[in-house]
Short mmCIF file of C-alpha atoms and ligand atoms in Angstrom, two decimals:
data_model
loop_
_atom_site.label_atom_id
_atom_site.label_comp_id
_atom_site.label_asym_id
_atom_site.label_seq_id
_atom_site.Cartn_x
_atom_site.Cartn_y
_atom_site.Cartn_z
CA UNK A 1 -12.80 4.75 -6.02
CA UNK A 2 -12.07 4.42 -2.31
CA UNK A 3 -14.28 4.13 0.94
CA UNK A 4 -13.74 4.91 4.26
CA UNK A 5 -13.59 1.87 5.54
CA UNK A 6 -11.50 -0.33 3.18
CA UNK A 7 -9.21 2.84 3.74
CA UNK A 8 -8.83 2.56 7.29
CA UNK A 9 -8.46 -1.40 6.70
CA UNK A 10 -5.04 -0.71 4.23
CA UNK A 11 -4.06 2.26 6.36
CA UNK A 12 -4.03 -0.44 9.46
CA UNK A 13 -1.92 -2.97 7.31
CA UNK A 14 0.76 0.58 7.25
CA UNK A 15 0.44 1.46 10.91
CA UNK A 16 2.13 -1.40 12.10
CA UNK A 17 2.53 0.06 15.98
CA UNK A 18 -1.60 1.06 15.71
CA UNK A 19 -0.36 4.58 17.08
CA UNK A 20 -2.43 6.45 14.08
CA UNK A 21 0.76 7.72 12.22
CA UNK A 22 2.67 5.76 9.16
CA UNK A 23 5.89 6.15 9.82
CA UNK A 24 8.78 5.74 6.74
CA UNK A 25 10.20 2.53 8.73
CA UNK A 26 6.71 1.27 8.72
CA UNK A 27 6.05 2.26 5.19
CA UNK A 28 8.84 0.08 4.13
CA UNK A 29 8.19 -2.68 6.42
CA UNK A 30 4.57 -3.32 5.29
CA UNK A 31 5.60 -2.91 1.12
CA UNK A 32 7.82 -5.56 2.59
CA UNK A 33 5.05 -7.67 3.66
CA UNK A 34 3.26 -7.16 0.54
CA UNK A 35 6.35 -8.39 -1.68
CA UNK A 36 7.74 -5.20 -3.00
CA UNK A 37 11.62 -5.29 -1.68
CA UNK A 38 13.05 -2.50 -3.37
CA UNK A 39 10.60 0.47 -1.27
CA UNK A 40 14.01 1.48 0.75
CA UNK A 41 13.24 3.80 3.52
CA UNK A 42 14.15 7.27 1.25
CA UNK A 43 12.30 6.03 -1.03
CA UNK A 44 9.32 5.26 1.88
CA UNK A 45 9.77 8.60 3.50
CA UNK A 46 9.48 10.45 0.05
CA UNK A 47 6.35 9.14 -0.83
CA UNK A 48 4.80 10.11 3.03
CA UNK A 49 6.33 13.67 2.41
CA UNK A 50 4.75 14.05 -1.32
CA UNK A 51 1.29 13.06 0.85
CA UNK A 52 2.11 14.80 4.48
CA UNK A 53 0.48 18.22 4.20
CA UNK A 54 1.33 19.04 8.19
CA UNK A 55 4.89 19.03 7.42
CA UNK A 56 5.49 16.13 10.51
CA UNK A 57 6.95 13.57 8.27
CA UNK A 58 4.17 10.88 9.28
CA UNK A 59 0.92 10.43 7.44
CA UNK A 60 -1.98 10.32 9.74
CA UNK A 61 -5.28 8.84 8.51
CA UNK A 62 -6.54 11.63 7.22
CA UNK A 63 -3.68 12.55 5.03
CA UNK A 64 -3.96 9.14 4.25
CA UNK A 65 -7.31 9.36 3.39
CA UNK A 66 -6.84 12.76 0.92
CA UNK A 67 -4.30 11.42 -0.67
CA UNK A 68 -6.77 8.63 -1.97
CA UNK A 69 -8.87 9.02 -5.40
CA UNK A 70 -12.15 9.04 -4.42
CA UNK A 71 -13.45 8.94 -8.09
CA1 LIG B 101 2.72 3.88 13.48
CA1 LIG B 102 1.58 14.50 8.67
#
């Protein structure tokens, strides 16, 4: 169960720059932040690509937003 705006809230915590895009480097940066150590950035950039359905490597909001379970 997800809403839009709690979404936009965790997808800011990933954006670190604010430019709209999660970047792998940012990815890893903010599991970081959140304690997990061991996201390296392959392992970052795989999980945007398995949610990236533009094929530009980054995962914009709404990607973001698909991805989620919505219940
Ligand atoms: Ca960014
Ligand atoms: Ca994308």
């Amino acid at each position: 169960m997800a809403d839009i705006e709690s979404a936009r809230e965790t997808f800011a915590k990933f954006d670190i720059d604010g430019d709209g895009f999660i970047t792998a480097a940012e990815y890893k940066k903010a599991m970081a932040q959140l304690g997990d150590h061991f996201v390296t950035e392959t392992v970052a950039q795989s999980i945007i690509d398995s949610k990236d359905t533009n094929g530009d490597r980054l995962l914009s909001f709404e990607e973001f937003w698909n991805s989620l379970d919505k219940g």
